[in-house]
Short mmCIF file of C-alpha atoms in Angstrom, two decimals:
data_model
loop_
_atom_site.label_atom_id
_atom_site.label_comp_id
_atom_site.label_asym_id
_atom_site.label_seq_id
_atom_site.Cartn_x
_atom_site.Cartn_y
_atom_site.Cartn_z
CA MET A 1 -30.60 22.14 -0.87
CA ASP A 2 -28.82 19.79 -3.28
CA LYS A 3 -25.64 18.55 -1.59
CA LYS A 4 -23.75 18.69 -4.89
CA ALA A 5 -24.40 22.40 -5.12
CA LEU A 6 -22.36 22.88 -1.97
CA ILE A 7 -19.26 21.26 -3.41
CA PRO A 8 -17.14 23.31 -5.83
CA ALA A 9 -15.99 21.14 -8.72
CA LEU A 10 -12.51 19.70 -8.24
CA GLY A 11 -12.01 17.32 -11.15
CA LEU A 12 -9.40 14.55 -11.09
CA ALA A 13 -6.39 14.80 -13.33
CA VAL A 14 -6.62 12.64 -16.44
CA LEU A 15 -3.88 10.06 -15.98
CA SER A 16 -2.10 8.43 -18.88
CA GLY A 17 0.77 6.15 -19.68
CA CYS A 18 0.13 3.81 -16.73
CA SER A 19 -0.36 0.09 -16.50
CA ASP A 20 -3.86 -1.26 -15.91
CA LYS A 21 -2.37 -4.03 -13.83
CA LEU A 22 -0.10 -4.01 -10.81
CA PRO A 23 2.20 -6.87 -9.73
CA GLU A 24 0.75 -9.41 -7.34
CA LYS A 25 1.78 -8.69 -3.76
CA PRO A 26 4.25 -5.91 -4.53
CA ASN A 27 6.88 -5.03 -1.95
CA ILE A 28 5.98 -1.80 -0.18
CA ILE A 29 8.41 0.77 1.21
CA TYR A 30 6.77 3.65 3.07
CA LEU A 31 9.26 6.47 3.66
CA MET A 32 7.88 9.05 6.06
CA PHE A 33 9.85 12.15 6.95
CA ASP A 34 9.34 13.85 10.31
CA ASP A 35 8.16 17.49 10.17
CA LEU A 36 8.92 17.86 6.45
CA GLY A 37 6.81 20.59 4.87
CA TYR A 38 4.71 20.41 1.71
CA GLY A 39 7.19 22.69 -0.02
CA ASP A 40 10.45 21.06 1.10
CA LEU A 41 10.91 18.79 -1.95
CA GLY A 42 11.92 19.88 -5.43
CA CYS A 43 8.88 18.27 -7.05
CA TYR A 44 6.69 20.44 -4.82
CA GLY A 45 8.48 23.66 -5.72
CA GLN A 46 11.50 23.75 -3.38
CA GLU A 47 14.30 25.77 -4.98
CA LEU A 48 17.09 25.62 -2.40
CA ILE A 49 17.12 22.09 -0.96
CA GLU A 50 18.31 19.45 -3.42
CA THR A 51 16.21 16.27 -3.65
CA PRO A 52 17.07 14.81 -7.08
CA ASN A 53 16.35 11.18 -6.20
CA ILE A 54 12.91 11.81 -4.74
CA ASP A 55 12.16 14.12 -7.65
CA SER A 56 13.13 11.26 -9.96
CA LEU A 57 10.62 9.01 -8.20
CA ALA A 58 8.02 11.72 -8.73
CA SER A 59 8.75 11.83 -12.45
CA ARG A 60 8.15 8.07 -12.66
CA GLY A 61 5.17 7.93 -10.35
CA VAL A 62 2.17 9.87 -9.11
CA VAL A 63 2.41 13.15 -7.21
CA PHE A 64 -0.62 13.87 -5.02
CA THR A 65 -1.53 17.50 -4.47
CA ASP A 66 -4.28 16.99 -1.86
CA MET A 67 -3.13 14.25 0.51
CA TYR A 68 -3.40 14.93 4.23
CA THR A 69 -2.06 13.60 7.47
CA ASN A 70 -4.70 12.82 10.09
CA CYS A 71 -3.08 14.88 12.82
CA PRO A 72 -0.49 17.69 12.91
CA LEU A 73 1.64 15.99 15.57
CA SER A 74 3.83 12.90 15.69
CA ALA A 75 2.25 10.16 17.80
CA PRO A 76 -1.41 10.69 16.78
CA SER A 77 -0.41 10.94 13.13
CA ARG A 78 1.40 7.60 13.40
CA CYS A 79 -1.53 6.05 15.24
CA SER A 80 -3.88 6.89 12.37
CA ILE A 81 -1.42 5.50 9.84
CA VAL A 82 -1.00 2.13 11.54
CA THR A 83 -4.66 1.71 12.55
CA GLY A 84 -6.44 3.33 9.59
CA LEU A 85 -8.65 5.41 11.91
CA HIS A 86 -9.02 9.18 11.89
CA THR A 87 -8.68 11.17 15.10
CA GLY A 88 -12.36 11.02 15.88
CA HIS A 89 -12.02 7.24 16.25
CA SER A 90 -8.35 6.58 17.01
CA GLN A 91 -6.78 5.65 20.32
CA ILE A 92 -4.01 8.26 20.42
CA ARG A 93 -4.99 11.85 19.61
CA HIS A 94 -2.12 13.84 21.15
CA ASN A 95 1.48 13.29 22.24
CA ASP A 96 1.63 11.83 25.75
CA GLU A 97 4.94 10.79 27.25
CA ARG A 98 4.94 7.58 29.24
CA VAL A 99 6.17 9.09 32.52
CA ALA A 100 6.71 12.85 32.55
CA ARG A 101 3.93 14.80 30.87
CA ASP A 102 4.20 18.31 32.19
CA PHE A 103 7.65 19.15 33.47
CA GLU A 104 9.55 22.40 33.32
CA GLY A 105 12.55 22.47 31.02
CA MET A 106 14.54 19.34 30.22
CA PRO A 107 16.00 18.14 33.55
CA ASP A 108 18.84 15.64 33.55
CA TRP A 109 16.92 13.34 35.87
CA TYR A 110 14.35 12.64 33.16
CA PHE A 111 16.91 11.41 30.65
CA ASP A 112 18.96 9.71 33.35
CA ARG A 113 15.88 7.82 34.51
CA MET A 114 15.00 6.63 30.99
CA ARG A 115 18.56 5.56 30.39
CA ALA A 116 18.68 3.58 33.64
CA ASP A 117 15.25 1.98 33.29
CA SER A 118 13.57 1.40 29.91
CA THR A 119 10.13 1.26 31.54
CA TYR A 120 10.33 5.05 31.75
CA GLU A 121 10.91 5.34 28.01
CA GLY A 122 8.33 5.87 25.29
CA GLN A 123 4.87 7.31 24.69
CA TYR A 124 1.34 6.28 25.60
CA ALA A 125 0.80 2.79 24.23
CA LEU A 126 -1.65 1.32 21.77
CA LEU A 127 -4.04 -1.13 23.40
CA ALA A 128 -3.11 -4.81 23.46
CA GLY A 129 -4.47 -6.69 20.46
CA THR A 130 -4.91 -3.60 18.29
CA GLU A 131 -5.17 -4.57 14.62
CA THR A 132 -2.60 -2.59 12.66
CA VAL A 133 -1.29 -2.31 9.15
CA GLY A 134 1.57 -4.48 10.39
CA THR A 135 -0.65 -7.35 11.56
CA MET A 136 -2.65 -7.06 8.36
CA MET A 137 0.44 -7.37 6.17
CA GLN A 138 1.72 -10.30 8.22
CA LYS A 139 -1.58 -12.11 7.55
CA ALA A 140 -1.05 -11.40 3.87
CA GLY A 141 2.27 -13.25 3.99
CA TYR A 142 4.57 -10.23 4.14
CA LYS A 143 7.73 -9.85 6.19
CA THR A 144 7.31 -6.59 8.06
CA ALA A 145 9.74 -4.04 9.48
CA MET A 146 9.63 -0.66 11.16
CA ILE A 147 12.94 1.23 10.94
CA GLY A 148 13.11 4.74 12.33
CA LYS A 149 10.88 6.31 14.99
CA TRP A 150 7.98 4.48 16.64
CA GLY A 151 6.33 6.57 19.39
CA LEU A 152 3.26 4.35 20.00
CA GLY A 153 4.28 2.42 23.09
CA GLY A 154 7.49 2.07 25.09
CA PRO A 155 9.73 -1.00 25.23
CA GLY A 156 7.88 -3.96 26.71
CA SER A 157 4.51 -2.16 26.71
CA ASP A 158 1.38 -3.42 24.96
CA GLY A 159 2.23 -1.01 22.15
CA ASP A 160 5.77 -2.24 21.53
CA PRO A 161 6.26 -2.50 17.72
CA LEU A 162 7.01 -6.24 17.98
CA LYS A 163 3.51 -6.69 19.43
CA MET A 164 1.93 -4.49 16.78
CA GLY A 165 2.70 -6.54 13.70
CA PHE A 166 6.33 -5.83 12.95
CA ASP A 167 8.74 -8.73 12.61
CA TYR A 168 11.71 -6.41 12.94
CA PHE A 169 12.25 -3.04 14.60
CA TYR A 170 15.30 -0.81 14.66
CA GLY A 171 15.53 2.79 15.75
CA PHE A 172 14.08 5.13 18.34
CA ASN A 173 11.20 3.71 20.33
CA CYS A 174 10.78 7.00 22.25
CA GLN A 175 10.27 10.17 20.25
CA LEU A 176 11.81 12.36 22.97
CA LEU A 177 15.12 10.56 22.59
CA ALA A 178 14.84 11.01 18.82
CA HIS A 179 15.67 14.70 19.26
CA SER A 180 19.35 13.75 18.96
CA TYR A 181 20.84 12.32 15.76
CA TYR A 182 23.85 10.99 17.64
CA PRO A 183 22.26 8.79 20.36
CA ASP A 184 24.27 6.52 22.63
CA TYR A 185 21.85 3.66 21.89
CA LEU A 186 19.02 2.57 19.63
CA TRP A 187 16.57 -0.30 19.91
CA GLU A 188 16.87 -3.44 17.81
CA ASN A 189 13.76 -5.51 18.42
CA ASP A 190 13.58 -5.83 22.22
CA LYS A 191 17.20 -4.96 23.02
CA ARG A 192 19.14 -1.76 23.36
CA VAL A 193 22.09 -1.62 20.98
CA LEU A 194 24.90 0.71 21.98
CA THR A 195 26.44 3.05 19.42
CA ARG A 196 29.89 4.61 19.56
CA ASN A 197 28.40 7.89 20.77
CA GLU A 198 28.59 9.26 24.28
CA TYR A 199 25.51 9.93 26.39
CA MET A 200 24.41 13.49 25.55
CA PRO A 201 20.92 14.63 26.67
CA VAL A 202 19.42 17.25 24.38
CA ASN A 203 19.42 19.89 27.11
CA ARG A 204 23.22 20.22 26.84
CA ARG A 205 24.70 23.58 25.86
CA LEU A 206 28.09 24.83 24.71
CA ASP A 207 30.91 24.48 27.22
CA PRO A 208 31.44 27.51 29.48
CA GLY A 209 33.62 30.02 27.68
CA ALA A 210 33.29 28.30 24.28
CA ASP A 211 33.23 30.60 21.26
CA PRO A 212 29.75 30.24 19.67
CA TYR A 213 31.21 31.33 16.29
CA ASP A 214 33.85 28.57 16.26
CA ILE A 215 32.55 25.42 14.57
CA ARG A 216 34.82 23.29 16.78
CA SER A 217 32.81 24.41 19.81
CA TYR A 218 29.99 22.18 18.50
CA ASP A 219 32.06 19.02 18.11
CA LYS A 220 30.71 17.36 21.22
CA PHE A 221 27.21 17.32 19.71
CA ASN A 222 28.30 15.74 16.41
CA GLN A 223 29.74 12.39 17.32
CA LYS A 224 30.74 9.16 15.54
CA ASP A 225 27.55 7.35 14.59
CA TYR A 226 24.89 9.30 12.69
CA SER A 227 21.58 7.57 13.40
CA CYS A 228 20.30 8.04 9.84
CA ASP A 229 23.22 5.95 8.56
CA LEU A 230 22.78 3.25 11.20
CA MET A 231 19.14 2.98 10.21
CA TYR A 232 19.85 2.90 6.50
CA ASP A 233 22.32 0.04 6.92
CA LYS A 234 19.65 -2.00 8.76
CA LEU A 235 17.06 -1.04 6.18
CA GLU A 236 19.19 -2.17 3.25
CA ALA A 237 20.02 -5.42 5.04
CA PHE A 238 16.31 -6.09 5.60
CA VAL A 239 15.60 -5.55 1.90
CA GLU A 240 18.46 -7.84 0.86
CA ASN A 241 17.46 -10.57 3.31
CA ASN A 242 13.84 -10.53 2.15
CA ALA A 243 14.22 -9.91 -1.58
CA SER A 244 12.78 -13.32 -2.46
CA GLU A 245 9.47 -12.81 -0.63
CA PRO A 246 7.08 -9.87 -0.30
CA PHE A 247 8.07 -7.36 2.34
CA PHE A 248 6.47 -4.33 3.96
CA LEU A 249 8.92 -1.74 5.26
CA MET A 250 8.04 1.44 7.14
CA TRP A 251 11.05 3.76 7.01
CA THR A 252 10.09 6.44 9.51
CA THR A 253 13.13 8.69 9.45
CA THR A 254 13.47 11.41 12.09
CA VAL A 255 14.64 13.92 9.45
CA PRO A 256 14.23 16.92 9.50
CA HIS A 257 12.83 17.11 13.05
CA SER A 258 14.93 19.28 15.34
CA THR A 259 17.67 19.16 16.52
CA VAL A 260 19.06 19.89 13.03
CA GLN A 261 22.24 17.81 12.65
CA ALA A 262 24.07 16.38 9.66
CA PRO A 263 27.65 15.37 8.80
CA GLU A 264 29.84 18.47 8.72
CA GLU A 265 30.94 18.21 5.08
CA GLU A 266 27.30 18.05 3.98
CA VAL A 267 26.39 21.06 6.11
CA MET A 268 29.31 23.02 4.67
CA TYR A 269 28.12 22.24 1.14
CA TYR A 270 24.95 24.18 1.91
CA VAL A 271 26.81 26.89 3.81
CA ASN A 272 28.63 27.61 0.54
CA LYS A 273 25.51 27.22 -1.58
CA LEU A 274 23.24 29.37 0.60
CA HIS A 275 26.00 31.78 1.62
CA GLU A 276 24.82 31.32 5.18
CA GLU A 277 26.61 33.45 7.70
CA LYS A 278 27.34 32.02 11.13
CA THR A 279 24.04 32.31 12.97
CA PRO A 280 24.58 30.46 16.23
CA ILE A 281 21.61 29.26 18.21
CA THR A 282 23.13 28.67 21.63
CA ASP A 283 19.94 28.03 23.61
CA GLY A 284 17.73 25.78 21.54
CA GLY A 285 15.24 24.89 24.27
CA TRP A 286 14.63 21.18 23.76
CA TYR A 287 17.42 21.02 21.19
CA TYR A 288 21.21 21.25 20.92
CA PRO A 289 22.97 24.45 19.90
CA VAL A 290 23.62 24.80 16.16
CA LEU A 291 25.88 27.12 14.18
CA TYR A 292 24.28 26.88 10.72
CA PRO A 293 20.57 26.06 11.17
CA HIS A 294 19.54 26.64 7.53
CA SER A 295 22.37 24.61 6.07
CA ALA A 296 21.96 21.78 8.57
CA TYR A 297 18.24 21.50 7.81
CA ALA A 298 18.87 21.34 4.07
CA ALA A 299 21.74 18.87 4.49
CA MET A 300 19.53 16.51 6.49
CA VAL A 301 16.86 16.37 3.78
CA THR A 302 19.44 15.85 1.05
CA HIS A 303 21.12 13.13 3.12
CA ILE A 304 17.91 11.07 3.12
CA ASP A 305 17.37 11.85 -0.56
CA THR A 306 20.82 10.40 -1.29
CA GLN A 307 19.85 7.26 0.61
CA VAL A 308 16.69 7.01 -1.49
CA GLY A 309 18.94 6.93 -4.55
CA LYS A 310 21.08 4.20 -3.01
CA LEU A 311 18.00 2.16 -2.14
CA VAL A 312 16.64 2.40 -5.69
CA GLU A 313 19.96 1.14 -7.03
CA LYS A 314 19.88 -1.74 -4.53
CA LEU A 315 16.35 -2.67 -5.64
CA LYS A 316 17.52 -2.74 -9.24
CA GLU A 317 20.55 -4.84 -8.32
CA LEU A 318 18.27 -7.33 -6.55
CA GLY A 319 15.90 -7.46 -9.52
CA ILE A 320 12.88 -6.25 -7.55
CA TYR A 321 12.72 -2.60 -8.57
CA ASP A 322 9.66 -3.02 -10.80
CA LYS A 323 7.70 -4.83 -8.11
CA THR A 324 8.47 -2.48 -5.23
CA LEU A 325 6.05 0.34 -4.50
CA ILE A 326 7.68 3.34 -2.81
CA ILE A 327 5.76 6.09 -1.04
CA VAL A 328 7.42 9.30 0.15
CA THR A 329 5.60 11.62 2.54
CA SER A 330 5.78 13.34 5.96
CA ASP A 331 4.01 12.81 9.28
CA ASN A 332 2.90 16.43 9.71
CA GLY A 333 3.78 19.96 8.70
CA PRO A 334 7.00 21.83 9.50
CA ALA A 335 7.81 22.95 13.03
CA CYS A 336 8.29 26.51 14.20
CA ASN A 337 11.21 26.66 16.62
CA SER A 338 14.73 28.04 16.79
CA ASN A 339 16.07 25.03 14.84
CA SER A 340 13.52 24.89 12.03
CA PRO A 341 13.90 27.53 9.29
CA MET A 342 10.53 26.88 7.69
CA GLU A 343 10.00 30.48 6.63
CA TYR A 344 13.44 30.71 5.03
CA PHE A 345 12.80 27.63 2.87
CA LYS A 346 9.10 28.40 2.38
CA SER A 347 8.44 24.93 3.71
CA GLY A 348 4.69 25.40 3.52
CA GLY A 349 4.85 25.78 -0.24
CA PRO A 350 1.67 27.58 -1.34
CA PHE A 351 0.25 27.50 2.18
CA LYS A 352 0.83 29.95 5.00
CA CYS A 353 3.46 28.50 7.29
CA THR A 354 4.44 30.84 10.08
CA LYS A 355 4.01 30.23 13.81
CA GLY A 356 0.57 28.76 14.43
CA TRP A 357 0.09 27.71 10.80
CA GLY A 358 2.35 24.65 10.50
CA LYS A 359 2.94 21.74 12.87
CA SER A 360 0.39 21.51 15.71
CA SER A 361 -2.23 23.40 13.69
CA LEU A 362 -5.05 22.14 11.47
CA HIS A 363 -4.33 24.77 8.85
CA GLU A 364 -3.15 23.49 5.47
CA GLY A 365 0.50 24.04 6.39
CA GLY A 366 0.10 21.67 9.32
CA VAL A 367 -1.80 18.83 7.64
CA ARG A 368 -1.39 18.89 3.84
CA MET A 369 1.53 16.62 2.97
CA PRO A 370 3.84 15.93 0.06
CA PHE A 371 2.87 12.46 -1.15
CA ILE A 372 4.61 10.57 -3.96
CA VAL A 373 3.91 7.01 -5.11
CA ALA A 374 6.24 5.18 -7.49
CA LEU A 375 6.35 1.54 -8.60
CA GLY A 376 9.51 1.07 -10.62
CA ASP A 377 8.68 2.65 -13.97
CA ARG A 378 5.17 1.18 -14.11
CA LEU A 379 3.33 4.39 -13.20
CA LYS A 380 5.34 6.62 -15.49
CA GLY A 381 3.34 8.80 -17.80
CA LYS A 382 2.37 12.40 -18.34
CA ALA A 383 -0.84 14.15 -17.46
CA PRO A 384 -2.08 17.73 -17.48
CA LYS A 385 -1.14 19.69 -14.38
CA ASP A 386 -4.47 20.23 -12.65
CA THR A 387 -3.06 22.54 -9.94
CA GLY A 388 -0.04 24.72 -9.43
CA PHE A 389 0.83 22.91 -6.18
CA ALA A 390 3.32 20.44 -7.66
CA ARG A 391 6.10 20.63 -10.23
CA THR A 392 6.99 17.41 -12.01
CA ASP A 393 7.05 15.90 -15.47
CA GLY A 394 5.26 12.87 -14.06
CA ARG A 395 1.62 12.33 -13.22
CA VAL A 396 -0.30 14.59 -10.89
CA SER A 397 -3.44 13.60 -8.97
CA SER A 398 -5.84 15.88 -7.11
CA TYR A 399 -7.45 12.98 -5.24
CA VAL A 400 -8.40 14.35 -1.81
CA GLY A 401 -7.27 11.78 0.73
CA GLN A 402 -5.91 11.14 4.21
CA PHE A 403 -3.37 8.75 5.68
CA VAL A 404 -6.24 6.49 6.76
CA ASP A 405 -6.36 5.55 3.07
CA LEU A 406 -3.06 3.70 3.41
CA MET A 407 -4.51 0.65 5.17
CA PRO A 408 -7.19 -0.17 2.55
CA THR A 409 -4.73 0.63 -0.25
CA PHE A 410 -2.11 -1.73 1.15
CA ALA A 411 -4.79 -4.35 1.74
CA GLU A 412 -5.88 -4.22 -1.90
CA LEU A 413 -2.29 -4.44 -3.11
CA ALA A 414 -1.61 -7.39 -0.80
CA GLY A 415 -4.85 -9.21 -1.63
CA VAL A 416 -6.17 -9.29 1.93
CA ASP A 417 -9.16 -7.86 3.79
CA ALA A 418 -8.39 -4.79 5.89
CA PRO A 419 -9.55 -4.34 9.49
CA GLN A 420 -12.28 -1.78 10.04
CA ASN A 421 -10.94 1.62 9.00
CA ASP A 422 -11.94 5.11 7.86
CA GLY A 423 -10.06 5.04 4.57
CA ILE A 424 -10.58 4.48 0.86
CA SER A 425 -8.14 2.57 -1.34
CA PHE A 426 -6.46 4.83 -3.89
CA VAL A 427 -5.29 1.92 -6.07
CA PRO A 428 -7.69 3.09 -8.84
CA THR A 429 -5.82 6.41 -8.93
CA LEU A 430 -2.54 4.54 -9.42
CA LEU A 431 -4.12 2.68 -12.34
CA GLY A 432 -5.69 5.76 -13.89
CA LYS A 433 -9.18 4.44 -13.26
CA LYS A 434 -12.29 6.00 -11.74
CA GLN A 435 -11.61 6.69 -8.08
CA LYS A 436 -14.11 6.56 -5.25
CA GLU A 437 -13.82 9.74 -3.19
CA HIS A 438 -14.37 10.79 0.41
CA GLU A 439 -17.51 12.78 1.04
CA TYR A 440 -15.44 14.75 3.53
CA LEU A 441 -12.26 14.58 5.63
CA TYR A 442 -12.30 15.09 9.40
CA TRP A 443 -9.76 16.16 12.00
CA GLU A 444 -9.86 16.74 15.73
CA PHE A 445 -6.82 17.67 17.77
CA PRO A 446 -6.89 18.30 21.55
CA GLY A 447 -3.54 20.10 21.48
CA GLY A 448 -3.36 23.72 22.57
CA LYS A 449 -6.87 25.04 23.13
CA GLY A 450 -8.45 22.36 20.94
CA TRP A 451 -9.05 22.21 17.19
CA LEU A 452 -11.61 20.78 14.77
CA ALA A 453 -11.47 20.80 10.98
CA VAL A 454 -13.42 19.47 8.01
CA ARG A 455 -12.65 19.45 4.31
CA TYR A 456 -15.71 19.11 2.11
CA GLY A 457 -15.01 19.46 -1.58
CA SER A 458 -12.82 22.54 -1.71
CA TRP A 459 -14.41 23.97 1.44
CA LYS A 460 -12.31 23.94 4.62
CA GLY A 461 -13.87 24.62 8.00
CA ILE A 462 -11.81 25.20 11.15
CA VAL A 463 -12.92 25.62 14.77
CA LYS A 464 -10.38 26.80 17.34
CA ASN A 465 -10.64 27.10 21.15
CA VAL A 466 -12.84 24.01 21.25
CA LYS A 467 -11.90 23.32 24.88
CA SER A 468 -13.39 26.68 25.81
CA GLY A 469 -16.70 25.76 24.20
CA SER A 470 -16.22 27.75 21.00
CA THR A 471 -18.67 27.02 18.17
CA LYS A 472 -17.26 29.66 15.84
CA MET A 473 -16.26 28.05 12.54
CA ALA A 474 -14.07 29.82 10.02
CA LEU A 475 -14.79 28.76 6.43
CA TYR A 476 -12.39 28.97 3.49
CA ASP A 477 -12.62 28.03 -0.17
CA LEU A 478 -9.26 26.38 -0.82
CA ALA A 479 -9.77 26.56 -4.58
CA VAL A 480 -9.25 30.32 -4.46
CA ASP A 481 -7.82 30.82 -0.97
CA PRO A 482 -5.23 28.12 -0.17
CA GLN A 483 -3.66 30.32 2.50
CA GLU A 484 -6.95 30.44 4.44
CA GLN A 485 -7.04 34.21 4.69
CA ASN A 486 -10.66 35.03 3.82
CA ASN A 487 -13.26 33.71 6.24
CA ILE A 488 -16.50 33.42 4.27
CA ALA A 489 -18.56 31.53 6.87
CA SER A 490 -21.21 34.26 7.07
CA ASP A 491 -21.79 33.96 3.32
CA HIS A 492 -22.34 30.20 3.40
CA PRO A 493 -24.28 29.19 6.54
CA GLU A 494 -25.56 26.06 4.79
CA VAL A 495 -21.98 24.79 4.31
CA VAL A 496 -21.12 25.55 7.94
CA ALA A 497 -24.21 23.67 9.11
CA LYS A 498 -23.30 20.72 6.90
CA MET A 499 -19.80 20.62 8.40
CA TRP A 500 -21.12 20.62 11.96
CA GLY A 501 -23.16 17.58 10.98
CA PHE A 502 -19.98 15.86 9.78
CA ILE A 503 -18.26 16.71 13.07
CA LYS A 504 -21.10 15.25 15.08
CA GLU A 505 -21.06 11.96 13.16
CA SER A 506 -17.25 11.70 13.28
CA HIS A 507 -16.38 12.48 16.90
CA GLY A 508 -16.24 9.34 19.01
CA GLU A 509 -15.23 8.29 22.49
CA VAL A 510 -11.54 7.77 23.14
CA PRO A 511 -11.13 3.97 23.44
CA ASN A 512 -8.54 4.15 26.24
CA HIS A 513 -10.29 7.03 28.07
CA ASN A 514 -7.04 8.96 28.40
CA PRO A 515 -8.14 12.46 29.50
CA ARG A 516 -5.27 14.02 27.55
CA PHE A 517 -6.85 12.72 24.35
CA GLU A 518 -10.45 13.62 25.18
CA MET A 519 -12.11 16.83 24.08
CA ASP A 520 -15.68 17.84 24.80
CA ILE A 521 -17.25 19.48 21.78
CA THR A 522 -19.95 22.12 22.09
CA TYR A 523 -22.31 22.13 19.13
CA PRO A 524 -24.01 25.31 17.89
CA GLU A 525 -27.68 25.79 18.62
CA LYS A 526 -29.91 25.28 15.62
#
């Protein structure tokens, strides 16, 4: 059967008003939120959370409707971004803490041990000598920085960010410690830097006898130094110090990952806007108690949006606005826990996003990401809206891509050869030119009971319970069923067979042989 007959027509948006030339070696700022949903930004349809500065970038740039993360969880998503390899080839395919993998609850000894000895801190490390987007950009003559959350190798390990191509690092090395926005220390390069906050493990609860409806009962969790502000100050200083030479900056904010925390006056703004009643969460599991979870979540996103506005003004002041490419996206879909009000905000946008359909799943709500690219005003222009999945007066692209595309894109912008990767440069899309496309996208995720997924044209195939030997694939046509509600696999056996072929050619051995990342796949009998 003709392969083209299996692929429903997608059609790229016709782009207009853009330059056919980009600046040589543009600065690159990659802002990645943590657990932000497809529908959490105004330009993607959010109606309650205010993101005027990011929406402004969208109006001057390109909004992608079909860009995907490579994994629905933090560390493996970041691994694919920095190595350019999808999860059938990448080193890290699941979260794996450096010391304690499977422990009950959040015992004090775990945090106490990390605090006393940094060798207990961090996640499973990238292998020594791994070629990354950081090393690539260094070879291209860029100054490189990672500011925010790392999660790919603890301090001093082979995967330490300073060994992975970043000239400067500031933030959380360990993603477990990033669950608090008021930490008692952060890492700056290879040294711990103390803040003015007290040590407060995230398993802490309200004081005995404290009134859960009194906002002052929560004061001990909201301390002096808000980590987002500490990071922004370092970020702006890096930009100022390197304004005369090309720089590559990964701003990997922890917002809006739980615990939800923001400065009180910003939370109260949303309390008044949303008319949120006091809804105390006193036992947040891995997270602190919170009085206004909806308002705190919204305030966090708006806080970063405000910093985006400040950064744009700084770029203009430095005279480098028109030669700085800014990308805004998220590492994976929204979480489902007591702190994350993803259903209230409709964080999944047009995609189903309840428990089991967002973060940690390979459904659209877990892997389809907001993705905005702006380069000063150079990409500004209007184009027909080819889908209803984005709302902006700027350009909209339906290019179907994955985060593995970042490495070859950055390489083309920087004028350097990329290491071996699974991506395709989307620079032609930015220029409004003919874009090479992926034949298919592939995911594997050993979390839970094991997942596989393939996108092929507008077809989406998902296999669950892979670890139990399941070969049952559900098939959806995203063009008419973006919520993945109608399994039509029995009507299209030829598409299902084609997807199993893609799975077989994509699944590879885990380079570090970590059993937590490995997943045996059973293939259907012909």
